[in-house]
CSV table of N, CA and C in Angstrom, one decimal:
chain,number,residue,atom,x,y,z
A,1,UNK,N,25.5,-46.9,-42.3
A,1,UNK,CA,25.4,-48.2,-42.8
A,1,UNK,C,26.8,-49.0,-42.7
A,2,UNK,N,27.9,-48.3,-42.9
A,2,UNK,CA,29.2,-48.8,-42.8
A,2,UNK,C,29.5,-49.3,-41.4
A,3,UNK,N,29.1,-48.5,-40.4
A,3,UNK,CA,29.3,-48.8,-39.0
A,3,UNK,C,28.5,-50.1,-38.6
A,4,UNK,N,27.3,-50.2,-39.1
A,4,UNK,CA,26.5,-51.4,-38.8
A,4,UNK,C,27.2,-52.6,-39.4
A,5,UNK,N,27.8,-52.5,-40.6
A,5,UNK,CA,28.5,-53.7,-41.2
A,5,UNK,C,29.7,-54.1,-40.4
A,6,UNK,N,30.4,-53.1,-39.9
A,6,UNK,CA,31.6,-53.4,-39.1
A,6,UNK,C,31.2,-54.1,-37.8
A,7,UNK,N,30.2,-53.6,-37.2
A,7,UNK,CA,29.7,-54.3,-35.9
A,7,UNK,C,29.2,-55.7,-36.2
A,8,UNK,N,28.5,-55.9,-37.3
A,8,UNK,CA,28.0,-57.2,-37.7
A,8,UNK,C,29.2,-58.1,-38.0
A,9,UNK,N,30.2,-57.6,-38.7
A,9,UNK,CA,31.4,-58.4,-39.1
A,9,UNK,C,32.1,-58.9,-37.8
A,10,UNK,N,32.3,-57.9,-36.9
A,10,UNK,CA,33.0,-58.3,-35.6
A,10,UNK,C,32.2,-59.3,-34.8
A,11,UNK,N,30.9,-59.2,-34.8
A,11,UNK,CA,30.1,-60.1,-34.1
A,11,UNK,C,30.1,-61.5,-34.7
A,12,UNK,N,30.1,-61.6,-36.0
A,12,UNK,CA,30.3,-62.9,-36.7
A,12,UNK,C,31.6,-63.5,-36.4
A,13,UNK,N,32.7,-62.7,-36.4
A,13,UNK,CA,34.0,-63.2,-36.0
A,13,UNK,C,34.1,-63.7,-34.6
A,14,UNK,N,33.5,-63.0,-33.7
A,14,UNK,CA,33.5,-63.4,-32.2
A,14,UNK,C,32.7,-64.7,-32.1
A,15,UNK,N,31.6,-64.8,-32.7
A,15,UNK,CA,30.8,-66.0,-32.6
A,15,UNK,C,31.6,-67.2,-33.2
A,16,UNK,N,32.2,-67.0,-34.4
A,16,UNK,CA,33.0,-68.1,-35.0
A,16,UNK,C,34.1,-68.5,-34.1
A,17,UNK,N,34.8,-67.5,-33.5
A,17,UNK,CA,36.0,-67.9,-32.6
A,17,UNK,C,35.5,-68.6,-31.4
A,18,UNK,N,34.3,-68.3,-30.9
A,18,UNK,CA,33.8,-68.9,-29.7
A,18,UNK,C,33.4,-70.4,-30.0
A,19,UNK,N,32.8,-70.6,-31.2
A,19,UNK,CA,32.4,-71.9,-31.6
A,19,UNK,C,33.7,-72.8,-31.8
A,20,UNK,N,34.7,-72.2,-32.4
A,20,UNK,CA,35.9,-72.9,-32.7
A,20,UNK,C,36.6,-73.3,-31.4
A,21,UNK,N,36.7,-72.4,-30.4
A,21,UNK,CA,37.4,-72.7,-29.2
A,21,UNK,C,36.5,-73.7,-28.4
A,22,UNK,N,35.2,-73.6,-28.4
A,22,UNK,CA,34.4,-74.6,-27.8
A,22,UNK,C,34.5,-76.0,-28.3
A,23,UNK,N,34.7,-76.1,-29.7
A,23,UNK,CA,34.8,-77.4,-30.3
A,23,UNK,C,36.2,-78.0,-29.9
A,24,UNK,N,37.2,-77.1,-29.8
A,24,UNK,CA,38.5,-77.6,-29.4
A,24,UNK,C,38.5,-78.1,-27.9
A,25,UNK,N,37.8,-77.4,-27.1
A,25,UNK,CA,37.6,-77.8,-25.7
A,25,UNK,C,36.9,-79.2,-25.6
A,26,UNK,N,35.8,-79.3,-26.4
A,26,UNK,CA,35.1,-80.6,-26.4
A,26,UNK,C,35.9,-81.7,-26.9
A,27,UNK,N,36.7,-81.5,-28.0
A,27,UNK,CA,37.5,-82.5,-28.6
A,27,UNK,C,38.6,-82.9,-27.6
A,28,UNK,N,39.2,-82.0,-26.9
A,28,UNK,CA,40.2,-82.3,-25.9
A,28,UNK,C,39.6,-83.2,-24.7
A,29,UNK,N,38.4,-82.8,-24.3
A,29,UNK,CA,37.8,-83.6,-23.2
A,29,UNK,C,37.5,-85.0,-23.7
A,30,UNK,N,37.0,-85.1,-24.9
A,30,UNK,CA,36.7,-86.5,-25.5
A,30,UNK,C,38.0,-87.3,-25.6
A,31,UNK,N,39.1,-86.7,-26.0
A,31,UNK,CA,40.4,-87.5,-26.1
A,31,UNK,C,40.9,-87.9,-24.7
A,32,UNK,N,40.8,-87.0,-23.7
A,32,UNK,CA,41.2,-87.3,-22.4
A,32,UNK,C,40.4,-88.4,-21.8
A,33,UNK,N,39.1,-88.4,-22.0
A,33,UNK,CA,38.2,-89.4,-21.5
A,33,UNK,C,38.5,-90.7,-22.2
A,34,UNK,N,38.7,-90.7,-23.5
A,34,UNK,CA,39.0,-91.9,-24.2
A,34,UNK,C,40.3,-92.5,-23.7
A,35,UNK,N,41.3,-91.7,-23.5
A,35,UNK,CA,42.6,-92.2,-23.0
A,35,UNK,C,42.5,-92.8,-21.6
A,36,UNK,N,41.7,-92.1,-20.8
A,36,UNK,CA,41.5,-92.7,-19.4
A,36,UNK,C,40.8,-94.0,-19.5
A,37,UNK,N,39.8,-94.1,-20.3
A,37,UNK,CA,39.0,-95.4,-20.4
A,37,UNK,C,39.9,-96.5,-21.0
A,38,UNK,N,40.7,-96.1,-22.0
A,38,UNK,CA,41.6,-97.1,-22.6
A,38,UNK,C,42.7,-97.6,-21.5
A,39,UNK,N,43.2,-96.7,-20.7
A,39,UNK,CA,44.1,-97.1,-19.7
A,39,UNK,C,43.5,-98.0,-18.6
A,40,UNK,N,42.2,-97.7,-18.3
A,40,UNK,CA,41.5,-98.5,-17.3
A,40,UNK,C,41.2,-99.9,-17.8
A,41,UNK,N,40.9,-99.9,-19.1
A,41,UNK,CA,40.6,-101.3,-19.7
A,41,UNK,C,41.8,-102.1,-19.8
A,42,UNK,N,43.0,-101.5,-20.0
A,42,UNK,CA,44.2,-102.2,-20.1
A,42,UNK,C,44.9,-102.5,-18.7
A,43,UNK,N,44.3,-101.9,-17.7
A,43,UNK,CA,44.8,-102.1,-16.3
A,43,UNK,C,46.0,-101.3,-16.0
A,44,UNK,N,46.2,-100.2,-16.7
A,44,UNK,CA,47.3,-99.3,-16.5
A,44,UNK,C,46.8,-98.0,-15.9
A,45,UNK,N,47.8,-97.2,-15.3
A,45,UNK,CA,47.5,-95.9,-14.8
A,45,UNK,C,47.8,-94.9,-15.8
A,46,UNK,N,46.8,-93.9,-16.1
A,46,UNK,CA,47.1,-92.9,-17.0
A,46,UNK,C,48.3,-92.0,-16.6
A,47,UNK,N,49.2,-91.7,-17.5
A,47,UNK,CA,50.4,-91.0,-17.2
A,47,UNK,C,50.3,-89.6,-17.8
A,48,UNK,N,49.5,-88.7,-17.2
A,48,UNK,CA,49.2,-87.4,-17.7
A,48,UNK,C,50.4,-86.5,-18.0
A,49,UNK,N,51.4,-86.4,-17.0
A,49,UNK,CA,52.5,-85.6,-17.3
A,49,UNK,C,53.3,-86.1,-18.5
A,50,UNK,N,53.4,-87.4,-18.8
A,50,UNK,CA,54.1,-87.9,-19.9
A,50,UNK,C,53.4,-87.5,-21.2
A,51,UNK,N,52.1,-87.4,-21.1
A,51,UNK,CA,51.3,-87.1,-22.3
A,51,UNK,C,51.3,-85.6,-22.6
A,52,UNK,N,51.0,-84.8,-21.6
A,52,UNK,CA,50.9,-83.4,-21.8
A,52,UNK,C,52.1,-82.6,-21.6
A,53,UNK,N,53.1,-83.1,-20.8
A,53,UNK,CA,54.3,-82.3,-20.5
A,53,UNK,C,55.5,-82.9,-21.1
A,54,UNK,N,55.4,-83.8,-22.0
A,54,UNK,CA,56.5,-84.5,-22.6
A,54,UNK,C,57.5,-83.5,-23.2
A,55,UNK,N,57.1,-82.6,-24.1
A,55,UNK,CA,58.1,-81.7,-24.7
A,55,UNK,C,58.6,-80.6,-23.7
A,56,UNK,N,57.9,-80.4,-22.6
A,56,UNK,CA,58.3,-79.4,-21.6
A,56,UNK,C,58.9,-79.9,-20.4
A,57,UNK,N,59.5,-81.1,-20.4
A,57,UNK,CA,60.0,-81.7,-19.2
A,57,UNK,C,61.2,-80.9,-18.7
A,58,UNK,N,61.9,-80.1,-19.6
A,58,UNK,CA,63.0,-79.4,-19.1
A,58,UNK,C,62.6,-78.2,-18.2
A,59,UNK,N,61.3,-77.9,-18.1
A,59,UNK,CA,60.8,-76.8,-17.3
A,59,UNK,C,60.4,-77.3,-15.9
A,60,UNK,N,60.4,-78.6,-15.7
A,60,UNK,CA,60.0,-79.1,-14.4
A,60,UNK,C,61.0,-78.8,-13.3
A,61,UNK,N,60.6,-78.7,-12.1
A,61,UNK,CA,61.5,-78.5,-11.0
A,61,UNK,C,62.4,-79.7,-10.8
A,62,UNK,N,63.7,-79.4,-10.7
A,62,UNK,CA,64.6,-80.5,-10.4
A,62,UNK,C,65.4,-80.2,-9.1
A,63,UNK,N,65.7,-81.3,-8.4
A,63,UNK,CA,66.4,-81.1,-7.2
A,63,UNK,C,67.9,-80.7,-7.6
A,64,UNK,N,68.5,-79.8,-6.8
A,64,UNK,CA,69.8,-79.5,-7.1
A,64,UNK,C,70.7,-80.6,-6.6
A,65,UNK,N,71.6,-81.1,-7.4
A,65,UNK,CA,72.5,-82.2,-7.1
A,65,UNK,C,73.7,-81.6,-6.3
A,66,UNK,N,74.0,-82.3,-5.3
A,66,UNK,CA,75.2,-81.9,-4.6
A,66,UNK,C,76.4,-82.6,-5.2
A,67,UNK,N,77.6,-82.3,-4.8
A,67,UNK,CA,78.8,-82.9,-5.3
A,67,UNK,C,78.8,-84.4,-4.9
A,68,UNK,N,78.3,-84.7,-3.7
A,68,UNK,CA,78.3,-86.0,-3.2
A,68,UNK,C,77.4,-86.9,-4.1
A,69,UNK,N,76.3,-86.3,-4.5
A,69,UNK,CA,75.4,-87.1,-5.4
A,69,UNK,C,76.0,-87.4,-6.7
A,70,UNK,N,76.8,-86.4,-7.2
A,70,UNK,CA,77.5,-86.6,-8.5
A,70,UNK,C,78.6,-87.7,-8.4
A,71,UNK,N,79.4,-87.6,-7.4
A,71,UNK,CA,80.5,-88.5,-7.3
A,71,UNK,C,80.1,-89.8,-6.7
A,72,UNK,N,79.0,-89.9,-5.9
A,72,UNK,CA,78.7,-91.1,-5.3
A,72,UNK,C,79.3,-91.3,-3.9
A,73,UNK,N,80.1,-90.3,-3.5
A,73,UNK,CA,80.8,-90.4,-2.2
A,73,UNK,C,80.5,-89.2,-1.4
A,74,UNK,N,80.4,-89.3,-0.1
A,74,UNK,CA,80.2,-88.2,0.8
A,74,UNK,C,81.5,-87.6,1.2
A,75,UNK,N,81.4,-86.5,1.9
A,75,UNK,CA,82.6,-85.8,2.3
A,75,UNK,C,83.4,-86.6,3.4
A,76,UNK,N,82.7,-87.5,4.1
A,76,UNK,CA,83.4,-88.3,5.1
A,76,UNK,C,84.1,-89.5,4.4
A,77,UNK,N,84.0,-89.7,3.2
A,77,UNK,CA,84.7,-90.7,2.5
A,77,UNK,C,83.9,-92.0,2.2
A,78,UNK,N,82.7,-92.1,2.8
A,78,UNK,CA,81.9,-93.3,2.6
A,78,UNK,C,81.0,-93.1,1.3
A,79,UNK,N,80.2,-94.1,1.1
A,79,UNK,CA,79.3,-93.9,0.0
A,79,UNK,C,78.2,-93.0,0.3
A,80,UNK,N,77.6,-92.4,-0.7
A,80,UNK,CA,76.5,-91.4,-0.4
A,80,UNK,C,75.1,-92.0,-0.6
A,81,UNK,N,74.9,-93.2,-0.2
A,81,UNK,CA,73.6,-93.9,-0.4
A,81,UNK,C,73.4,-94.4,-1.8
A,82,UNK,N,74.4,-94.7,-2.5
A,82,UNK,CA,74.2,-95.2,-3.9
A,82,UNK,C,74.0,-96.7,-3.8
A,83,UNK,N,72.9,-97.2,-4.4
A,83,UNK,CA,72.5,-98.6,-4.3
A,83,UNK,C,72.6,-99.1,-5.8
A,84,UNK,N,73.3,-100.2,-6.0
A,84,UNK,CA,73.4,-100.8,-7.3
A,84,UNK,C,72.5,-102.0,-7.3
A,85,UNK,N,71.9,-102.3,-8.4
A,85,UNK,CA,71.1,-103.5,-8.5
A,85,UNK,C,70.4,-103.5,-9.9
A,86,UNK,N,69.6,-104.6,-10.1
A,86,UNK,CA,68.9,-104.7,-11.3
A,86,UNK,C,67.7,-103.8,-11.3
A,87,UNK,N,67.4,-103.2,-12.4
A,87,UNK,CA,66.2,-102.4,-12.5
A,87,UNK,C,65.3,-103.0,-13.6
A,88,UNK,N,64.0,-102.9,-13.3
A,88,UNK,CA,63.1,-103.3,-14.4
A,88,UNK,C,61.9,-102.3,-14.5
A,89,UNK,N,61.4,-102.2,-15.6
A,89,UNK,CA,60.3,-101.3,-15.9
A,89,UNK,C,59.0,-101.8,-15.4
A,90,UNK,N,58.3,-101.0,-14.6
A,90,UNK,CA,56.9,-101.4,-14.1
A,90,UNK,C,55.9,-100.8,-15.0
A,91,UNK,N,54.9,-101.5,-15.4
A,91,UNK,CA,53.9,-100.9,-16.2
A,91,UNK,C,52.6,-101.0,-15.5
């Protein structure tokens, strides 16, 4: 009898965990769909990495900066392709 109760208890826990994870999956899909539709209605492009990878941006691959890129000058003495100008944010 005790073995049957243990098996029943484990089965109930597995079913509850499955329902919980399924509901989280559905909720995430609904939020992603709502965000996509909201961006389309506003005429903007969804920025997924900004939404989902915001706290983890330090883990993204970054290009290794050379000394020339840091100083703005190449080894030949000229500029290293640095362009100055006004910048504006595009939405």
